[in-house]
Amino acid sequence: MLSNFKIPEKSDSKEAAKEIKVLQKKLAVLQQKVKDLNIPVIIIVDGWSASGKGRAISSITSQMEPRSYKVFATKLPEGDDARKPWLSRFWRDTPARGSVAIYDRGWYLDALSYVVDDDINNSFTDSICRFERQLADDGYIICKFFLHIGQEEQFKRMDELEKSSATSWRVNDRDWEQNRRYSTWFNAKNELLNLTSNDYAPWDIIWNEEKNCGILKMLKLLCKKLQKAVDGEKPDTYLMRFPPDVNLLKMPKLSEVDLEHAVKNEEYDERLKSEKKKLQELHSLLYREKLPIVAAFEGWDASGKGGAIRRLSWSLDPRGFAVSSIAGPTADELAHHYLWRFWNKLPKNGHISVFDRSWYGRVMVERIEGYTPEERWSQAFDEINEFEKELTDWGAIVLKFWIQVDKQTQLDRFMARQEDPEKRYKITDEDWRNRAKWELYEEAVDEMIAKTSTELAPWIIVEGNDKKFARLRVIKEFRKAIEKRLGIR
Amino acid sequence: MLSNFKIPEKSDSKEAAKEIKVLQKKLAVLQQKVKDLNIPVIIIVDGWSASGKGRAISSITSQMEPRSYKVFATKLPEGDDARKPWLSRFWRDTPARGSVAIYDRGWYLDALSYVVDDDINNSFTDSICRFERQLADDGYIICKFFLHIGQEEQFKRMDELEKSSATSWRVNDRDWEQNRRYSTWFNAKNELLNLTSNDYAPWDIIWNEEKNCGILKMLKLLCKKLQKAVDGEKPDTYLMRFPPDVNLLKMPKLSEVDLEHAVKNEEYDERLKSEKKKLQELHSLLYREKLPIVAAFEGWDASGKGGAIRRLSWSLDPRGFAVSSIAGPTADELAHHYLWRFWNKLPKNGHISVFDRSWYGRVMVERIEGYTPEERWSQAFDEINEFEKELTDWGAIVLKFWIQVDKQTQLDRFMARQEDPEKRYKITDEDWRNRAKWELYEEAVDEMIAKTSTELAPWIIVEGNDKKFARLRVIKEFRKAIEKRLGIR
């Protein structure tokens, strides 16, 4: 992109200043429309040091309504952020539908910091491409501007900044280093831009050496893009997809699972005790090795998810794990991409996050109850594989349990709950309604397991007709996964 | 507390182990009751290094339902947390009603790190006392346990931990330092415990040298406290209050405000331009000096809050400020203390947070519409002064604007909005209903301003009949406040 960029001819800066004012008012009107239409907008402003990013952002927000935009000045991750997947802080800050988020560099700051002295790391740029595509598929409008200036101009500007005590703090060694090795940086930036310019989130290069002219160009492009969004001009589907390289495993259908496993009471007590002890020791190792675990529990109503999670938690140090119960999304969650709330509940490294129901609701309840149109839930299989790829790339162990029971066992448990005054609250009309749709769910689950059981994040189908057997198996699978990763045994 | 603590006599550890199991089951039942009754519970486990805090926490959660408790292992603040008021990360993690939060040290970690070599800083312990009292007033049950062991026992335990490669990482220099200077730490801890043991959140000292006996004692106390809470045994009011030392300013009543101020168009344009320029420069200084600003905007419907905030924002670097629009609380917000959502929206130092409506809703709309009972909103005047005291202690400039218009001006603006198809959406039935209660609101606002206009966080009553005058005044007050703090002019 940079390497074949043609520097535009000089134009009238005074004339440009006037036009800018008109466009800023237009932008404020478009912002209101975008809000009314519930369209979420992401604007990235990247560029060379001293290329005028701050001024460019101010020129965008100049006449905007401050209550529905937010600007993020990106820094490299610190504290807990540095202990999470690198994209997680950017996911957290994605705007709600109808609002605008403007990033001073955003995820390109992290990306570039890896690419200057090393070769570009493709998994990095693939992550970005998928992240942006997931948002675009969800209706996000993504505008990306790169402010371009030459080496001489950059030197001049930084020199001037440094001369005044009021601005000298804005230039640091890294900026000067960039100027000295301009051509190295040029190549790195060029490659980064090439690898991340897609139909759903193309880069625009803005020549920003001349006063006002660059800003004018940027505002023109921005207005055009937002106008298009407001007019509903959007392709049916984006063509560039970047599916991750995942190996799907051959999995059995639910109907093929043998549910006859059981464990005797005495054996259960003994084995639970010994598994518990082993897991406790491994949890401490996990913490020291800074290894994160993300575990999802799915299964039929009354299949025993809660009981299994409880036994698991009693084998762990409570300071190092947390359970998130996933119910219907809140208004705030609905206003974001459906994966947003799961990104926000990820563990720090060394910790364990357990999800009692999970991101798989998208292809089960949301699919069957029609909460989500087919065109969106059918994309979720890829989105989920991509999400879990981010987690395993980060270094997490991803465990996904489907607790399987047969229809008769569920009925027995429903009846038993209804007869027990202490447990009656656990059984609701909704449980019966879901049960009536057993066949639809079974079909959906079979498809889900077939399409999302990958080598790095396989489904574990737990035989759940015998509760004790299931609980033991869950704890054992945790132990085995940790041992495997740590190379024990 | 420590200095007059009597070490209990030895008792049977085997017997204790049995009793512990019974209590753990009881605790699980109490947890369910607490959940049903929507009572939020905070448990602090503090104590000497190697006193067994981890094991104590595990013994509490051992049979609990993991979906409704959370354990926090506290570390000193890093990243953005270090750029916020010290209590803010603890506010963020307060549990929702019906759930339990267990802290490994919690806010006492921060507190103690200040008190060992210095004298106890009273403003620190006062902050803690007020924080806990605010939560207790809101129905939080706060249980605090200090695990106590002697110097010899501590040495023995740390020595053992250090010997094994699996546990040596758990002992660091600071722990050894504590053991060497045990008596200094003893005095510091003793004083900290004395200063923070109150009727609503008393400390219990647990002698934890003998296996099981300390844990048993702690679980007994915890069960007793939770049982009391479940039985609704709570004093009408807590006696220990710790009101901050604030100087209330003499303020006019709204009816006494002269609204005849106005500004001519040409003068407005010129002065706005010059104020804007000055404010831009000051914002950059603010950033460098890491000075935070928290600004609340209140005023009648159609008084011009939005317009004033917009003009203000157009004078600032958008990377350094954010506006939060405060509407009715979400379900999640209602499940926490009412100040929770404001604590969560504070700026980092060097940044500006603007609130379009604010924490003052408690003593206006919540009071008048009866959303909050009198016994709670009447406590809010103190709570607000305490909140703002935390902000100014942290170093923030706190600005509070009441934009005043008279009844006729409001009517004129309502009518104008209704006639303008572009602005009609801005006027709702609710606006008319609020207007009908003008006198009630005026009384509430007069009381609010009288009780919360403090020397450090005074109300600024802006004459709003002339919109342009009001906008200029707001920007000017920002400029003046920053200049004053930075010692300019």
PDB file of C-alpha atoms in Angstrom, chain A residues 120-226:
ATOM      1  CA  ILE A 120       5.856 -10.015  10.164  1.00  0.00           C
ATOM      2  CA  ASN A 121       4.209 -12.691  12.229  1.00  0.00           C
ATOM      3  CA  ASN A 122       1.398 -13.971  10.110  1.00  0.00           C
ATOM      4  CA  SER A 123      -0.622 -15.377  12.967  1.00  0.00           C
ATOM      5  CA  PHE A 124      -0.723 -11.833  14.290  1.00  0.00           C
ATOM      6  CA  THR A 125      -2.131 -10.277  11.167  1.00  0.00           C
ATOM      7  CA  ASP A 126      -4.497 -13.200  10.670  1.00  0.00           C
ATOM      8  CA  SER A 127      -5.863 -12.541  14.144  1.00  0.00           C
ATOM      9  CA  ILE A 128      -6.505  -8.944  13.188  1.00  0.00           C
ATOM     10  CA  CYS A 129      -8.160  -9.897   9.918  1.00  0.00           C
ATOM     11  CA  ARG A 130     -10.469 -12.331  11.663  1.00  0.00           C
ATOM     12  CA  PHE A 131     -11.244  -9.938  14.497  1.00  0.00           C
ATOM     13  CA  GLU A 132     -12.268  -7.215  12.073  1.00  0.00           C
ATOM     14  CA  ARG A 133     -14.178  -9.640   9.855  1.00  0.00           C
ATOM     15  CA  GLN A 134     -16.162 -10.955  12.818  1.00  0.00           C
ATOM     16  CA  LEU A 135     -17.150  -7.410  13.691  1.00  0.00           C
ATOM     17  CA  ALA A 136     -17.951  -6.535  10.070  1.00  0.00           C
ATOM     18  CA  ASP A 137     -20.122  -9.645   9.737  1.00  0.00           C
ATOM     19  CA  ASP A 138     -21.992  -8.373  12.778  1.00  0.00           C
ATOM     20  CA  GLY A 139     -22.704  -5.020  11.113  1.00  0.00           C
ATOM     21  CA  TYR A 140     -19.736  -2.993  12.319  1.00  0.00           C
ATOM     22  CA  ILE A 141     -18.443  -0.315   9.953  1.00  0.00           C
ATOM     23  CA  ILE A 142     -14.655  -0.188  10.104  1.00  0.00           C
ATOM     24  CA  CYS A 143     -12.725   2.793   8.729  1.00  0.00           C
ATOM     25  CA  LYS A 144      -8.938   2.776   8.869  1.00  0.00           C
ATOM     26  CA  PHE A 145      -6.702   5.724   8.026  1.00  0.00           C
ATOM     27  CA  PHE A 146      -2.936   5.704   7.833  1.00  0.00           C
ATOM     28  CA  LEU A 147      -1.343   9.164   8.031  1.00  0.00           C
ATOM     29  CA  HIS A 148       1.693   9.215   5.792  1.00  0.00           C
ATOM     30  CA  ILE A 149       4.597  11.658   5.807  1.00  0.00           C
ATOM     31  CA  GLY A 150       8.155  11.467   4.459  1.00  0.00           C
ATOM     32  CA  GLN A 151      11.381  11.051   6.405  1.00  0.00           C
ATOM     33  CA  GLU A 152      12.490  14.673   6.028  1.00  0.00           C
ATOM     34  CA  GLU A 153       9.146  16.092   7.076  1.00  0.00           C
ATOM     35  CA  GLN A 154       9.089  13.773  10.066  1.00  0.00           C
ATOM     36  CA  PHE A 155      12.538  14.938  11.123  1.00  0.00           C
ATOM     37  CA  LYS A 156      11.481  18.568  10.801  1.00  0.00           C
ATOM     38  CA  ARG A 157       8.346  18.080  12.870  1.00  0.00           C
ATOM     39  CA  MET A 158      10.017  16.145  15.659  1.00  0.00           C
ATOM     40  CA  ASP A 159      12.849  18.617  15.772  1.00  0.00           C
ATOM     41  CA  GLU A 160      10.343  21.436  16.222  1.00  0.00           C
ATOM     42  CA  LEU A 161       8.422  19.557  18.886  1.00  0.00           C
ATOM     43  CA  GLU A 162      11.611  18.932  20.778  1.00  0.00           C
ATOM     44  CA  LYS A 163      12.676  22.543  20.743  1.00  0.00           C
ATOM     45  CA  SER A 164       9.732  23.759  22.784  1.00  0.00           C
ATOM     46  CA  SER A 165       9.544  22.772  26.429  1.00  0.00           C
ATOM     47  CA  ALA A 166       5.757  22.529  26.113  1.00  0.00           C
ATOM     48  CA  THR A 167       5.976  19.772  23.496  1.00  0.00           C
ATOM     49  CA  SER A 168       9.345  18.091  23.916  1.00  0.00           C
ATOM     50  CA  TRP A 169       7.813  15.305  26.045  1.00  0.00           C
ATOM     51  CA  ARG A 170       5.880  14.175  22.977  1.00  0.00           C
ATOM     52  CA  VAL A 171       9.017  12.931  21.205  1.00  0.00           C
ATOM     53  CA  ASN A 172      10.850   9.937  22.601  1.00  0.00           C
ATOM     54  CA  ASP A 173      13.822   7.797  21.631  1.00  0.00           C
ATOM     55  CA  ARG A 174      11.633   5.338  19.824  1.00  0.00           C
ATOM     56  CA  ASP A 175      10.315   8.124  17.593  1.00  0.00           C
ATOM     57  CA  TRP A 176      13.839   9.186  16.685  1.00  0.00           C
ATOM     58  CA  GLU A 177      14.779   5.620  16.082  1.00  0.00           C
ATOM     59  CA  GLN A 178      11.873   5.399  13.663  1.00  0.00           C
ATOM     60  CA  ASN A 179      13.146   8.448  11.817  1.00  0.00           C
ATOM     61  CA  ARG A 180      16.701   7.147  11.593  1.00  0.00           C
ATOM     62  CA  ARG A 181      15.568   3.780  10.275  1.00  0.00           C
ATOM     63  CA  TYR A 182      12.711   5.185   8.236  1.00  0.00           C
ATOM     64  CA  SER A 183      13.081   2.747   5.347  1.00  0.00           C
ATOM     65  CA  THR A 184      13.042  -0.302   7.624  1.00  0.00           C
ATOM     66  CA  TRP A 185       9.889   0.982   9.272  1.00  0.00           C
ATOM     67  CA  PHE A 186       8.477   1.871   5.887  1.00  0.00           C
ATOM     68  CA  ASN A 187       8.801  -1.732   4.775  1.00  0.00           C
ATOM     69  CA  ALA A 188       7.329  -3.093   7.979  1.00  0.00           C
ATOM     70  CA  LYS A 189       4.388  -0.720   7.920  1.00  0.00           C
ATOM     71  CA  ASN A 190       3.855  -1.350   4.247  1.00  0.00           C
ATOM     72  CA  GLU A 191       3.659  -5.064   4.817  1.00  0.00           C
ATOM     73  CA  LEU A 192       1.368  -4.694   7.818  1.00  0.00           C
ATOM     74  CA  LEU A 193      -1.003  -2.506   5.820  1.00  0.00           C
ATOM     75  CA  ASN A 194      -0.952  -4.904   2.877  1.00  0.00           C
ATOM     76  CA  LEU A 195      -1.768  -7.856   5.066  1.00  0.00           C
ATOM     77  CA  THR A 196      -4.655  -6.168   6.854  1.00  0.00           C
ATOM     78  CA  SER A 197      -6.459  -4.296   4.101  1.00  0.00           C
ATOM     79  CA  ASN A 198      -9.609  -6.244   3.305  1.00  0.00           C
ATOM     80  CA  ASP A 199     -12.943  -5.656   1.654  1.00  0.00           C
ATOM     81  CA  TYR A 200     -14.637  -5.203   5.023  1.00  0.00           C
ATOM     82  CA  ALA A 201     -11.902  -3.015   6.518  1.00  0.00           C
ATOM     83  CA  PRO A 202      -9.688  -1.414   3.879  1.00  0.00           C
ATOM     84  CA  TRP A 203      -6.890   0.988   4.720  1.00  0.00           C
ATOM     85  CA  ASP A 204      -6.870   4.502   3.307  1.00  0.00           C
ATOM     86  CA  ILE A 205      -3.491   6.181   3.050  1.00  0.00           C
ATOM     87  CA  ILE A 206      -3.698   9.892   3.820  1.00  0.00           C
ATOM     88  CA  TRP A 207      -0.813  12.092   2.707  1.00  0.00           C
ATOM     89  CA  ASN A 208      -0.531  14.454   5.632  1.00  0.00           C
ATOM     90  CA  GLU A 209       2.412  16.704   4.887  1.00  0.00           C
ATOM     91  CA  GLU A 210       0.354  19.695   3.839  1.00  0.00           C
ATOM     92  CA  LYS A 211      -1.797  21.575   6.265  1.00  0.00           C
ATOM     93  CA  ASN A 212      -5.503  20.724   6.032  1.00  0.00           C
ATOM     94  CA  CYS A 213      -5.346  18.778   2.774  1.00  0.00           C
ATOM     95  CA  GLY A 214      -4.826  15.404   4.423  1.00  0.00           C
ATOM     96  CA  ILE A 215      -7.501  16.057   7.011  1.00  0.00           C
ATOM     97  CA  LEU A 216      -9.905  17.094   4.291  1.00  0.00           C
ATOM     98  CA  LYS A 217      -9.261  13.915   2.345  1.00  0.00           C
ATOM     99  CA  MET A 218      -9.784  11.798   5.454  1.00  0.00           C
ATOM    100  CA  LEU A 219     -13.043  13.521   6.390  1.00  0.00           C
ATOM    101  CA  LYS A 220     -14.328  13.155   2.836  1.00  0.00           C
ATOM    102  CA  LEU A 221     -13.651   9.425   2.877  1.00  0.00           C
ATOM    103  CA  LEU A 222     -15.135   9.037   6.318  1.00  0.00           C
ATOM    104  CA  CYS A 223     -18.334  10.859   5.360  1.00  0.00           C
ATOM    105  CA  LYS A 224     -18.633   8.747   2.246  1.00  0.00           C
ATOM    106  CA  LYS A 225     -18.259   5.516   4.180  1.00  0.00           C
ATOM    107  CA  LEU A 226     -20.749   6.518   6.846  1.00  0.00           C
TER     108      LEU A 226
END
